[in-house]
């Protein structure tokens, strides 16, 4: 059975995007971002998501918030509730007010986390098999998972991330349908690997190079899987399962450590 979410997304245009600070190993302030290219890549991603059959809502960009484009980190959507992120790094914390304002003006009930835990939204939490799978260590705290579970009344499974280059869950895990997911176990500790093994009946297991090409950071719309570049082996496996892969290059955004999925936030997730 196909995913029952992923038909409505929030995206934020890269008007004020740039690499202005370094909070993950991909970011280097001295590497310039080409804003025209970034705009083209973003427009193309948006068009690709739409032609796959999803609706895209747009969040206004804000000067001084270069990473606002990565809407996956705005927070967590669960039905009509929105849990705004509590960012680890002070550089991203001012995004929260802006995100929360959008969600409250679009009919969502804002359900805040306590101030003393970090959690970076859908970047570190994805639904699969009736639970919310959530990563921790580099950005989100392990403690946030218990809090989230209570707050939303949902089962949350925790996964420890171990590779600083794969610092968010959505760089290592991508739900494809109710049985399958793209997984990058090199990003998890031994216990985390067991958690996913028990949860995902048919994993598409990436090797290191494949994982580092950010192909787990895909946007899945029905049977369409949208990723920056598709390694040949991964493409064959996905096609064998009946998926169509569409490449949508996001090189400018990779300079900030974000791929296709990071640039989107699914607005139609409902687990409870
Ligand atoms: N520069 C951003 C950061 O380090 C990239 C965020 C990527 N988002 C994601 N969902 N993986 O926070």
PDB file of C-alpha atoms and ligand atoms in Angstrom:
ATOM      1  CA  UNK A   1       0.000   0.000   0.000  1.00  0.00           C
ATOM      2  CA  UNK A   2       1.237   3.473  -0.929  1.00  0.00           C
ATOM      3  CA  UNK A   3       1.923   6.131   1.691  1.00  0.00           C
ATOM      4  CA  UNK A   4      -1.224   7.808   2.951  1.00  0.00           C
ATOM      5  CA  UNK A   5       0.621  11.133   3.321  1.00  0.00           C
ATOM      6  CA  UNK A   6       2.900  13.240   1.148  1.00  0.00           C
ATOM      7  CA  UNK A   7       0.344  15.027  -1.036  1.00  0.00           C
ATOM      8  CA  UNK A   8       0.658  18.469   0.555  1.00  0.00           C
ATOM      9  CA  UNK A   9       3.917  20.251   1.270  1.00  0.00           C
ATOM     10  CA  UNK A  10       5.234  23.497   2.653  1.00  0.00           C
ATOM     11  CA  UNK A  11       8.221  25.049   0.865  1.00  0.00           C
ATOM     12  CA  UNK A  12      10.059  28.374   1.302  1.00  0.00           C
ATOM     13  CA  UNK A  13      11.767  30.105  -1.663  1.00  0.00           C
ATOM     14  CA  UNK A  14      15.526  30.766  -1.393  1.00  0.00           C
ATOM     15  CA  UNK A  15      15.381  34.587  -1.669  1.00  0.00           C
ATOM     16  CA  UNK A  16      17.533  34.883   1.466  1.00  0.00           C
ATOM     17  CA  UNK A  17      19.325  31.545   1.299  1.00  0.00           C
ATOM     18  CA  UNK A  18      23.079  31.307   1.789  1.00  0.00           C
ATOM     19  CA  UNK A  19      25.781  29.609   3.828  1.00  0.00           C
ATOM     20  CA  UNK A  20      26.245  32.314   6.450  1.00  0.00           C
ATOM     21  CA  UNK A  21      27.355  30.077   9.326  1.00  0.00           C
ATOM     22  CA  UNK A  22      28.572  26.504   9.780  1.00  0.00           C
ATOM     23  CA  UNK A  23      26.453  24.127  11.835  1.00  0.00           C
ATOM     24  CA  UNK A  24      27.043  20.877   9.945  1.00  0.00           C
ATOM     25  CA  UNK A  25      30.119  19.420   8.205  1.00  0.00           C
ATOM     26  CA  UNK A  26      28.832  20.316   4.702  1.00  0.00           C
ATOM     27  CA  UNK A  27      28.659  24.050   5.369  1.00  0.00           C
ATOM     28  CA  UNK A  28      31.672  26.200   4.458  1.00  0.00           C
ATOM     29  CA  UNK A  29      31.158  29.927   4.524  1.00  0.00           C
ATOM     30  CA  UNK A  30      33.906  30.472   1.932  1.00  0.00           C
ATOM     31  CA  UNK A  31      32.015  28.431  -0.693  1.00  0.00           C
ATOM     32  CA  UNK A  32      29.689  30.917  -2.415  1.00  0.00           C
ATOM     33  CA  UNK A  33      26.080  30.058  -3.140  1.00  0.00           C
ATOM     34  CA  UNK A  34      24.814  30.951  -6.601  1.00  0.00           C
ATOM     35  CA  UNK A  35      21.420  32.423  -5.801  1.00  0.00           C
ATOM     36  CA  UNK A  36      20.147  32.308  -9.384  1.00  0.00           C
ATOM     37  CA  UNK A  37      20.947  28.626  -9.571  1.00  0.00           C
ATOM     38  CA  UNK A  38      19.382  28.081  -6.161  1.00  0.00           C
ATOM     39  CA  UNK A  39      16.186  29.778  -7.396  1.00  0.00           C
ATOM     40  CA  UNK A  40      16.120  27.589 -10.513  1.00  0.00           C
ATOM     41  CA  UNK A  41      16.715  24.396  -8.537  1.00  0.00           C
ATOM     42  CA  UNK A  42      14.018  25.334  -6.053  1.00  0.00           C
ATOM     43  CA  UNK A  43      11.487  26.180  -8.791  1.00  0.00           C
ATOM     44  CA  UNK A  44      12.280  22.941 -10.531  1.00  0.00           C
ATOM     45  CA  UNK A  45      11.834  20.932  -7.322  1.00  0.00           C
ATOM     46  CA  UNK A  46       8.529  22.647  -6.674  1.00  0.00           C
ATOM     47  CA  UNK A  47       7.333  21.918 -10.228  1.00  0.00           C
ATOM     48  CA  UNK A  48       8.468  18.294  -9.925  1.00  0.00           C
ATOM     49  CA  UNK A  49       6.620  17.803  -6.637  1.00  0.00           C
ATOM     50  CA  UNK A  50       3.510  19.366  -8.179  1.00  0.00           C
ATOM     51  CA  UNK A  51       3.623  17.349 -11.352  1.00  0.00           C
ATOM     52  CA  UNK A  52       3.939  14.197  -9.241  1.00  0.00           C
ATOM     53  CA  UNK A  53       0.507  15.132  -7.901  1.00  0.00           C
ATOM     54  CA  UNK A  54       1.173  17.041  -4.675  1.00  0.00           C
ATOM     55  CA  UNK A  55       0.052  20.516  -3.656  1.00  0.00           C
ATOM     56  CA  UNK A  56       2.717  23.004  -2.528  1.00  0.00           C
ATOM     57  CA  UNK A  57       2.063  25.828  -0.051  1.00  0.00           C
ATOM     58  CA  UNK A  58       4.612  28.629   0.188  1.00  0.00           C
ATOM     59  CA  UNK A  59       6.126  30.171   3.318  1.00  0.00           C
ATOM     60  CA  UNK A  60       7.415  33.739   2.912  1.00  0.00           C
ATOM     61  CA  UNK A  61      11.223  33.949   3.012  1.00  0.00           C
ATOM     62  CA  UNK A  62      12.790  36.246   5.599  1.00  0.00           C
ATOM     63  CA  UNK A  63      16.051  38.210   5.478  1.00  0.00           C
ATOM     64  CA  UNK A  64      18.571  36.928   8.020  1.00  0.00           C
ATOM     65  CA  UNK A  65      17.104  33.407   8.036  1.00  0.00           C
ATOM     66  CA  UNK A  66      19.117  31.573   5.351  1.00  0.00           C
ATOM     67  CA  UNK A  67      18.092  28.075   6.488  1.00  0.00           C
ATOM     68  CA  UNK A  68      14.347  28.837   6.531  1.00  0.00           C
ATOM     69  CA  UNK A  69      14.293  27.152   3.094  1.00  0.00           C
ATOM     70  CA  UNK A  70      14.693  23.826   4.922  1.00  0.00           C
ATOM     71  CA  UNK A  71      11.048  23.648   5.955  1.00  0.00           C
ATOM     72  CA  UNK A  72      11.434  20.005   7.036  1.00  0.00           C
ATOM     73  CA  UNK A  73      12.917  21.480  10.196  1.00  0.00           C
ATOM     74  CA  UNK A  74      10.057  23.875  10.905  1.00  0.00           C
ATOM     75  CA  UNK A  75       8.405  21.331  13.154  1.00  0.00           C
ATOM     76  CA  UNK A  76       6.185  18.283  13.257  1.00  0.00           C
ATOM     77  CA  UNK A  77       2.751  18.008  11.718  1.00  0.00           C
ATOM     78  CA  UNK A  78       0.273  15.546  13.214  1.00  0.00           C
ATOM     79  CA  UNK A  79      -3.242  15.988  11.860  1.00  0.00           C
ATOM     80  CA  UNK A  80      -4.205  19.571  12.651  1.00  0.00           C
ATOM     81  CA  UNK A  81      -1.518  19.936  15.298  1.00  0.00           C
ATOM     82  CA  UNK A  82       1.861  21.546  14.736  1.00  0.00           C
ATOM     83  CA  UNK A  83       4.779  21.113  17.111  1.00  0.00           C
ATOM     84  CA  UNK A  84       7.316  23.870  16.370  1.00  0.00           C
ATOM     85  CA  UNK A  85      10.982  22.838  16.465  1.00  0.00           C
ATOM     86  CA  UNK A  86      13.348  23.685  19.298  1.00  0.00           C
ATOM     87  CA  UNK A  87      16.559  24.167  17.365  1.00  0.00           C
ATOM     88  CA  UNK A  88      19.914  23.107  18.809  1.00  0.00           C
ATOM     89  CA  UNK A  89      21.804  26.000  17.229  1.00  0.00           C
ATOM     90  CA  UNK A  90      21.001  29.618  18.096  1.00  0.00           C
ATOM     91  CA  UNK A  91      21.420  30.564  14.403  1.00  0.00           C
ATOM     92  CA  UNK A  92      18.203  28.729  13.510  1.00  0.00           C
ATOM     93  CA  UNK A  93      16.152  29.559  16.593  1.00  0.00           C
ATOM     94  CA  UNK A  94      14.673  32.801  15.166  1.00  0.00           C
ATOM     95  CA  UNK A  95      12.958  30.717  12.445  1.00  0.00           C
ATOM     96  CA  UNK A  96      10.494  29.306  14.953  1.00  0.00           C
ATOM     97  CA  UNK A  97       8.287  32.371  15.435  1.00  0.00           C
ATOM     98  CA  UNK A  98       7.941  32.744  11.676  1.00  0.00           C
ATOM     99  CA  UNK A  99       7.047  29.070  11.168  1.00  0.00           C
ATOM    100  CA  UNK A 100       4.574  29.032  14.057  1.00  0.00           C
ATOM    101  CA  UNK A 101       2.844  32.162  12.695  1.00  0.00           C
ATOM    102  CA  UNK A 102       2.303  30.444   9.327  1.00  0.00           C
ATOM    103  CA  UNK A 103       0.835  27.354  10.950  1.00  0.00           C
ATOM    104  CA  UNK A 104      -1.490  29.211  13.266  1.00  0.00           C
ATOM    105  CA  UNK A 105      -2.790  31.341  10.414  1.00  0.00           C
ATOM    106  CA  UNK A 106      -3.423  28.147   8.417  1.00  0.00           C
ATOM    107  CA  UNK A 107      -5.684  26.451  10.942  1.00  0.00           C
ATOM    108  CA  UNK A 108      -3.154  24.377  12.875  1.00  0.00           C
ATOM    109  CA  UNK A 109      -3.199  24.111  16.655  1.00  0.00           C
ATOM    110  CA  UNK A 110       0.243  25.021  17.969  1.00  0.00           C
ATOM    111  CA  UNK A 111       1.436  22.397  20.442  1.00  0.00           C
ATOM    112  CA  UNK A 112       4.777  23.563  21.849  1.00  0.00           C
ATOM    113  CA  UNK A 113       7.531  21.400  23.307  1.00  0.00           C
ATOM    114  CA  UNK A 114       8.949  22.426  26.677  1.00  0.00           C
ATOM    115  CA  UNK A 115      11.818  24.893  26.376  1.00  0.00           C
ATOM    116  CA  UNK A 116      14.500  22.608  27.732  1.00  0.00           C
ATOM    117  CA  UNK A 117      14.472  19.962  24.940  1.00  0.00           C
ATOM    118  CA  UNK A 118      15.745  20.160  21.401  1.00  0.00           C
ATOM    119  CA  UNK A 119      13.859  18.634  18.488  1.00  0.00           C
ATOM    120  CA  UNK A 120      14.246  19.570  14.816  1.00  0.00           C
ATOM    121  CA  UNK A 121      10.862  18.558  13.458  1.00  0.00           C
ATOM    122  CA  UNK A 122      10.291  16.331  10.453  1.00  0.00           C
ATOM    123  CA  UNK A 123      14.038  16.462   9.752  1.00  0.00           C
ATOM    124  CA  UNK A 124      14.380  14.158  12.751  1.00  0.00           C
ATOM    125  CA  UNK A 125      11.026  12.360  12.801  1.00  0.00           C
ATOM    126  CA  UNK A 126       9.192  10.386  10.134  1.00  0.00           C
ATOM    127  CA  UNK A 127       6.097   8.188  10.390  1.00  0.00           C
ATOM    128  CA  UNK A 128       6.391   4.522   9.525  1.00  0.00           C
ATOM    129  CA  UNK A 129       4.325   1.477  10.391  1.00  0.00           C
ATOM    130  CA  UNK A 130       2.078   3.324  12.839  1.00  0.00           C
ATOM    131  CA  UNK A 131       4.937   4.823  14.856  1.00  0.00           C
ATOM    132  CA  UNK A 132       6.995   7.969  14.666  1.00  0.00           C
ATOM    133  CA  UNK A 133      10.654   7.123  14.082  1.00  0.00           C
ATOM    134  CA  UNK A 134      12.816   9.847  15.553  1.00  0.00           C
ATOM    135  CA  UNK A 135      16.564  10.471  15.438  1.00  0.00           C
ATOM    136  CA  UNK A 136      18.653  12.083  18.151  1.00  0.00           C
ATOM    137  CA  UNK A 137      22.137  13.225  19.108  1.00  0.00           C
ATOM    138  CA  UNK A 138      23.445  15.892  16.722  1.00  0.00           C
ATOM    139  CA  UNK A 139      20.308  18.065  16.758  1.00  0.00           C
ATOM    140  CA  UNK A 140      17.385  16.535  18.624  1.00  0.00           C
ATOM    141  CA  UNK A 141      17.708  15.249  22.205  1.00  0.00           C
ATOM    142  CA  UNK A 142      16.799  11.687  23.137  1.00  0.00           C
ATOM    143  CA  UNK A 143      14.684  13.183  25.916  1.00  0.00           C
ATOM    144  CA  UNK A 144      12.480  14.965  23.375  1.00  0.00           C
ATOM    145  CA  UNK A 145      11.071  11.623  22.224  1.00  0.00           C
ATOM    146  CA  UNK A 146       9.295  10.786  25.466  1.00  0.00           C
ATOM    147  CA  UNK A 147       7.951  14.312  25.591  1.00  0.00           C
ATOM    148  CA  UNK A 148       6.717  14.106  21.989  1.00  0.00           C
ATOM    149  CA  UNK A 149       5.101  10.766  22.589  1.00  0.00           C
ATOM    150  CA  UNK A 150       3.138  12.137  25.556  1.00  0.00           C
ATOM    151  CA  UNK A 151       2.304  15.401  23.829  1.00  0.00           C
ATOM    152  CA  UNK A 152       0.930  13.755  20.680  1.00  0.00           C
ATOM    153  CA  UNK A 153      -0.252  10.468  22.180  1.00  0.00           C
ATOM    154  CA  UNK A 154       1.872   8.502  19.718  1.00  0.00           C
ATOM    155  CA  UNK A 155       4.382   5.685  19.893  1.00  0.00           C
ATOM    156  CA  UNK A 156       7.852   7.086  19.188  1.00  0.00           C
ATOM    157  CA  UNK A 157      10.852   4.846  18.377  1.00  0.00           C
ATOM    158  CA  UNK A 158      14.271   6.356  18.990  1.00  0.00           C
ATOM    159  CA  UNK A 159      17.262   6.027  16.748  1.00  0.00           C
ATOM    160  CA  UNK A 160      20.737   7.256  17.628  1.00  0.00           C
ATOM    161  CA  UNK A 161      22.517   8.988  14.747  1.00  0.00           C
ATOM    162  CA  UNK A 162      26.281   8.422  14.731  1.00  0.00           C
ATOM    163  CA  UNK A 163      27.669  10.047  11.564  1.00  0.00           C
ATOM    164  CA  UNK A 164      27.966  13.853  11.810  1.00  0.00           C
ATOM    165  CA  UNK A 165      27.584  14.098   8.016  1.00  0.00           C
ATOM    166  CA  UNK A 166      24.177  12.412   8.354  1.00  0.00           C
ATOM    167  CA  UNK A 167      23.093  14.615  11.235  1.00  0.00           C
ATOM    168  CA  UNK A 168      19.321  14.425  10.704  1.00  0.00           C
ATOM    169  CA  UNK A 169      17.147  11.309  10.456  1.00  0.00           C
ATOM    170  CA  UNK A 170      15.846  12.330   7.020  1.00  0.00           C
ATOM    171  CA  UNK A 171      19.337  11.888   5.557  1.00  0.00           C
ATOM    172  CA  UNK A 172      19.237   8.201   6.540  1.00  0.00           C
ATOM    173  CA  UNK A 173      15.603   7.137   6.344  1.00  0.00           C
ATOM    174  CA  UNK A 174      12.884   7.559   3.745  1.00  0.00           C
ATOM    175  CA  UNK A 175       9.483   5.835   3.974  1.00  0.00           C
ATOM    176  CA  UNK A 176       8.370   4.551   0.531  1.00  0.00           C
ATOM    177  CA  UNK A 177       5.139   2.713   1.319  1.00  0.00           C
ATOM    178  CA  UNK A 178       3.720   0.685   4.193  1.00  0.00           C
ATOM    179  CA  UNK A 179       6.442  -2.017   3.957  1.00  0.00           C
ATOM    180  CA  UNK A 180       9.406  -0.334   2.317  1.00  0.00           C
ATOM    181  CA  UNK A 181      11.857   2.410   3.143  1.00  0.00           C
ATOM    182  CA  UNK A 182      15.228   3.641   1.923  1.00  0.00           C
ATOM    183  CA  UNK A 183      17.634   3.193   4.834  1.00  0.00           C
ATOM    184  CA  UNK A 184      21.260   4.151   5.540  1.00  0.00           C
ATOM    185  CA  UNK A 185      22.274   1.999   8.543  1.00  0.00           C
ATOM    186  CA  UNK A 186      25.812   3.447   8.495  1.00  0.00           C
ATOM    187  CA  UNK A 187      24.232   6.497  10.104  1.00  0.00           C
ATOM    188  CA  UNK A 188      22.884   4.596  13.142  1.00  0.00           C
ATOM    189  CA  UNK A 189      24.207   2.827  16.196  1.00  0.00           C
ATOM    190  CA  UNK A 190      23.776  -0.943  16.595  1.00  0.00           C
ATOM    191  CA  UNK A 191      20.564  -0.626  18.588  1.00  0.00           C
ATOM    192  CA  UNK A 192      19.081   1.799  16.046  1.00  0.00           C
ATOM    193  CA  UNK A 193      19.772  -0.712  13.284  1.00  0.00           C
ATOM    194  CA  UNK A 194      17.793  -3.305  15.216  1.00  0.00           C
ATOM    195  CA  UNK A 195      14.932  -0.886  15.698  1.00  0.00           C
ATOM    196  CA  UNK A 196      14.663  -0.322  11.951  1.00  0.00           C
ATOM    197  CA  UNK A 197      15.130  -3.996  11.154  1.00  0.00           C
ATOM    198  CA  UNK A 198      12.137  -4.796  13.346  1.00  0.00           C
ATOM    199  CA  UNK A 199      10.087  -1.949  11.869  1.00  0.00           C
ATOM    200  CA  UNK A 200      10.724  -2.134   8.105  1.00  0.00           C
ATOM    201  CA  UNK A 201       9.905  -5.463   6.389  1.00  0.00           C
ATOM    202  CA  UNK A 202      11.563  -4.518   3.057  1.00  0.00           C
ATOM    203  CA  UNK A 203      14.407  -2.019   3.391  1.00  0.00           C
ATOM    204  CA  UNK A 204      16.384  -0.627   0.469  1.00  0.00           C
ATOM    205  CA  UNK A 205      19.791  -0.533   2.137  1.00  0.00           C
ATOM    206  CA  UNK A 206      22.183   2.184   0.959  1.00  0.00           C
ATOM    207  CA  UNK A 207      25.938   1.866   1.090  1.00  0.00           C
ATOM    208  CA  UNK A 208      28.048   4.739   2.369  1.00  0.00           C
ATOM    209  CA  UNK A 209      28.544   6.521  -0.957  1.00  0.00           C
ATOM    210  CA  UNK A 210      24.881   6.238  -1.840  1.00  0.00           C
ATOM    211  CA  UNK A 211      23.886   7.634   1.550  1.00  0.00           C
ATOM    212  CA  UNK A 212      26.286  10.550   1.178  1.00  0.00           C
ATOM    213  CA  UNK A 213      24.680  11.464  -2.154  1.00  0.00           C
ATOM    214  CA  UNK A 214      21.565  12.283  -0.071  1.00  0.00           C
ATOM    215  CA  UNK A 215      19.364   9.838  -1.951  1.00  0.00           C
ATOM    216  CA  UNK A 216      17.570   8.935   1.292  1.00  0.00           C
ATOM    217  CA  UNK A 217      16.566  12.596   1.418  1.00  0.00           C
ATOM    218  CA  UNK A 218      13.847  12.006  -1.157  1.00  0.00           C
ATOM    219  CA  UNK A 219      10.376  13.419  -1.507  1.00  0.00           C
ATOM    220  CA  UNK A 220       7.903  10.592  -2.097  1.00  0.00           C
ATOM    221  CA  UNK A 221       4.615  11.441  -3.801  1.00  0.00           C
ATOM    222  CA  UNK A 222       2.661   8.231  -4.388  1.00  0.00           C
ATOM    223  CA  UNK A 223       4.914   6.188  -6.670  1.00  0.00           C
ATOM    224  CA  UNK A 224       7.237   9.073  -7.560  1.00  0.00           C
ATOM    225  CA  UNK A 225      10.544   9.345  -5.684  1.00  0.00           C
ATOM    226  CA  UNK A 226      12.265  12.705  -6.106  1.00  0.00           C
ATOM    227  CA  UNK A 227      15.973  12.899  -5.215  1.00  0.00           C
ATOM    228  CA  UNK A 228      19.003  15.053  -6.144  1.00  0.00           C
ATOM    229  CA  UNK A 229      20.836  12.315  -8.108  1.00  0.00           C
ATOM    230  CA  UNK A 230      19.977   8.661  -8.248  1.00  0.00           C
ATOM    231  CA  UNK A 231      22.733   6.046  -7.960  1.00  0.00           C
ATOM    232  CA  UNK A 232      22.147   3.428 -10.717  1.00  0.00           C
ATOM    233  CA  UNK A 233      21.686   0.510  -8.315  1.00  0.00           C
ATOM    234  CA  UNK A 234      19.146   2.435  -6.229  1.00  0.00           C
ATOM    235  CA  UNK A 235      17.236   3.413  -9.375  1.00  0.00           C
ATOM    236  CA  UNK A 236      16.999  -0.200 -10.521  1.00  0.00           C
ATOM    237  CA  UNK A 237      15.726  -1.387  -7.140  1.00  0.00           C
ATOM    238  CA  UNK A 238      13.121   1.378  -6.918  1.00  0.00           C
ATOM    239  CA  UNK A 239      11.927   0.736 -10.448  1.00  0.00           C
ATOM    240  CA  UNK A 240      11.711  -2.982  -9.684  1.00  0.00           C
ATOM    241  CA  UNK A 241       9.312  -2.068  -6.878  1.00  0.00           C
ATOM    242  CA  UNK A 242       7.170   0.004  -9.228  1.00  0.00           C
ATOM    243  CA  UNK A 243       8.459   3.469  -8.318  1.00  0.00           C
ATOM    244  CA  UNK A 244       9.445   6.133 -10.787  1.00  0.00           C
ATOM    245  CA  UNK A 245      12.585   8.074  -9.874  1.00  0.00           C
ATOM    246  CA  UNK A 246      12.815  11.738 -10.835  1.00  0.00           C
ATOM    247  CA  UNK A 247      16.109  13.531 -10.325  1.00  0.00           C
ATOM    248  CA  UNK A 248      15.880  17.125  -9.198  1.00  0.00           C
ATOM    249  CA  UNK A 249      19.372  18.581  -8.672  1.00  0.00           C
ATOM    250  CA  UNK A 250      19.768  20.774  -5.589  1.00  0.00           C
ATOM    251  CA  UNK A 251      23.537  21.363  -5.633  1.00  0.00           C
ATOM    252  CA  UNK A 252      23.298  24.852  -4.174  1.00  0.00           C
ATOM    253  CA  UNK A 253      21.355  23.541  -1.176  1.00  0.00           C
ATOM    254  CA  UNK A 254      23.755  20.622  -0.678  1.00  0.00           C
ATOM    255  CA  UNK A 255      26.311  23.346   0.167  1.00  0.00           C
ATOM    256  CA  UNK A 256      24.230  23.951   3.294  1.00  0.00           C
ATOM    257  CA  UNK A 257      23.829  20.220   3.979  1.00  0.00           C
ATOM    258  CA  UNK A 258      20.257  19.904   2.719  1.00  0.00           C
ATOM    259  CA  UNK A 259      18.642  17.886  -0.088  1.00  0.00           C
ATOM    260  CA  UNK A 260      15.197  17.529  -1.650  1.00  0.00           C
ATOM    261  CA  UNK A 261      13.285  16.313   1.401  1.00  0.00           C
ATOM    262  CA  UNK A 262      14.846  18.985   3.643  1.00  0.00           C
ATOM    263  CA  UNK A 263      13.330  21.628   1.354  1.00  0.00           C
ATOM    264  CA  UNK A 264       9.815  20.299   1.968  1.00  0.00           C
ATOM    265  CA  UNK A 265       7.558  19.652   4.943  1.00  0.00           C
ATOM    266  CA  UNK A 266       4.617  17.286   4.545  1.00  0.00           C
ATOM    267  CA  UNK A 267       1.446  18.962   5.816  1.00  0.00           C
ATOM    268  CA  UNK A 268      -0.798  15.890   5.648  1.00  0.00           C
ATOM    269  CA  UNK A 269       0.786  13.549   8.201  1.00  0.00           C
ATOM    270  CA  UNK A 270      -1.691  11.918  10.561  1.00  0.00           C
ATOM    271  CA  UNK A 271      -0.626   9.087  12.825  1.00  0.00           C
ATOM    272  CA  UNK A 272      -2.905   9.261  15.852  1.00  0.00           C
TER     273      UNK A 272
HETATM  274  N1  LIG B   1      21.871  24.081   7.082  1.00  0.00           N
HETATM  275  C1  LIG B   1      20.767  23.378   7.656  1.00  0.00           C
HETATM  276  C2  LIG B   1      21.116  22.923   9.064  1.00  0.00           C
HETATM  277  O1  LIG B   1      22.243  22.559   9.286  1.00  0.00           O
HETATM  278  C3  LIG B   1      20.372  22.202   6.809  1.00  0.00           C
HETATM  279  C4  LIG B   1      19.130  21.520   7.275  1.00  0.00           C
HETATM  280  C5  LIG B   1      18.830  20.254   6.556  1.00  0.00           C
HETATM  281  N2  LIG B   1      17.544  19.771   6.901  1.00  0.00           N
HETATM  282  C6  LIG B   1      17.197  18.477   7.032  1.00  0.00           C
HETATM  283  N3  LIG B   1      15.949  18.219   7.248  1.00  0.00           N
HETATM  284  N4  LIG B   1      18.065  17.506   7.002  1.00  0.00           N
HETATM  285  O2  LIG B   1      20.325  22.925   9.966  1.00  0.00           O
END
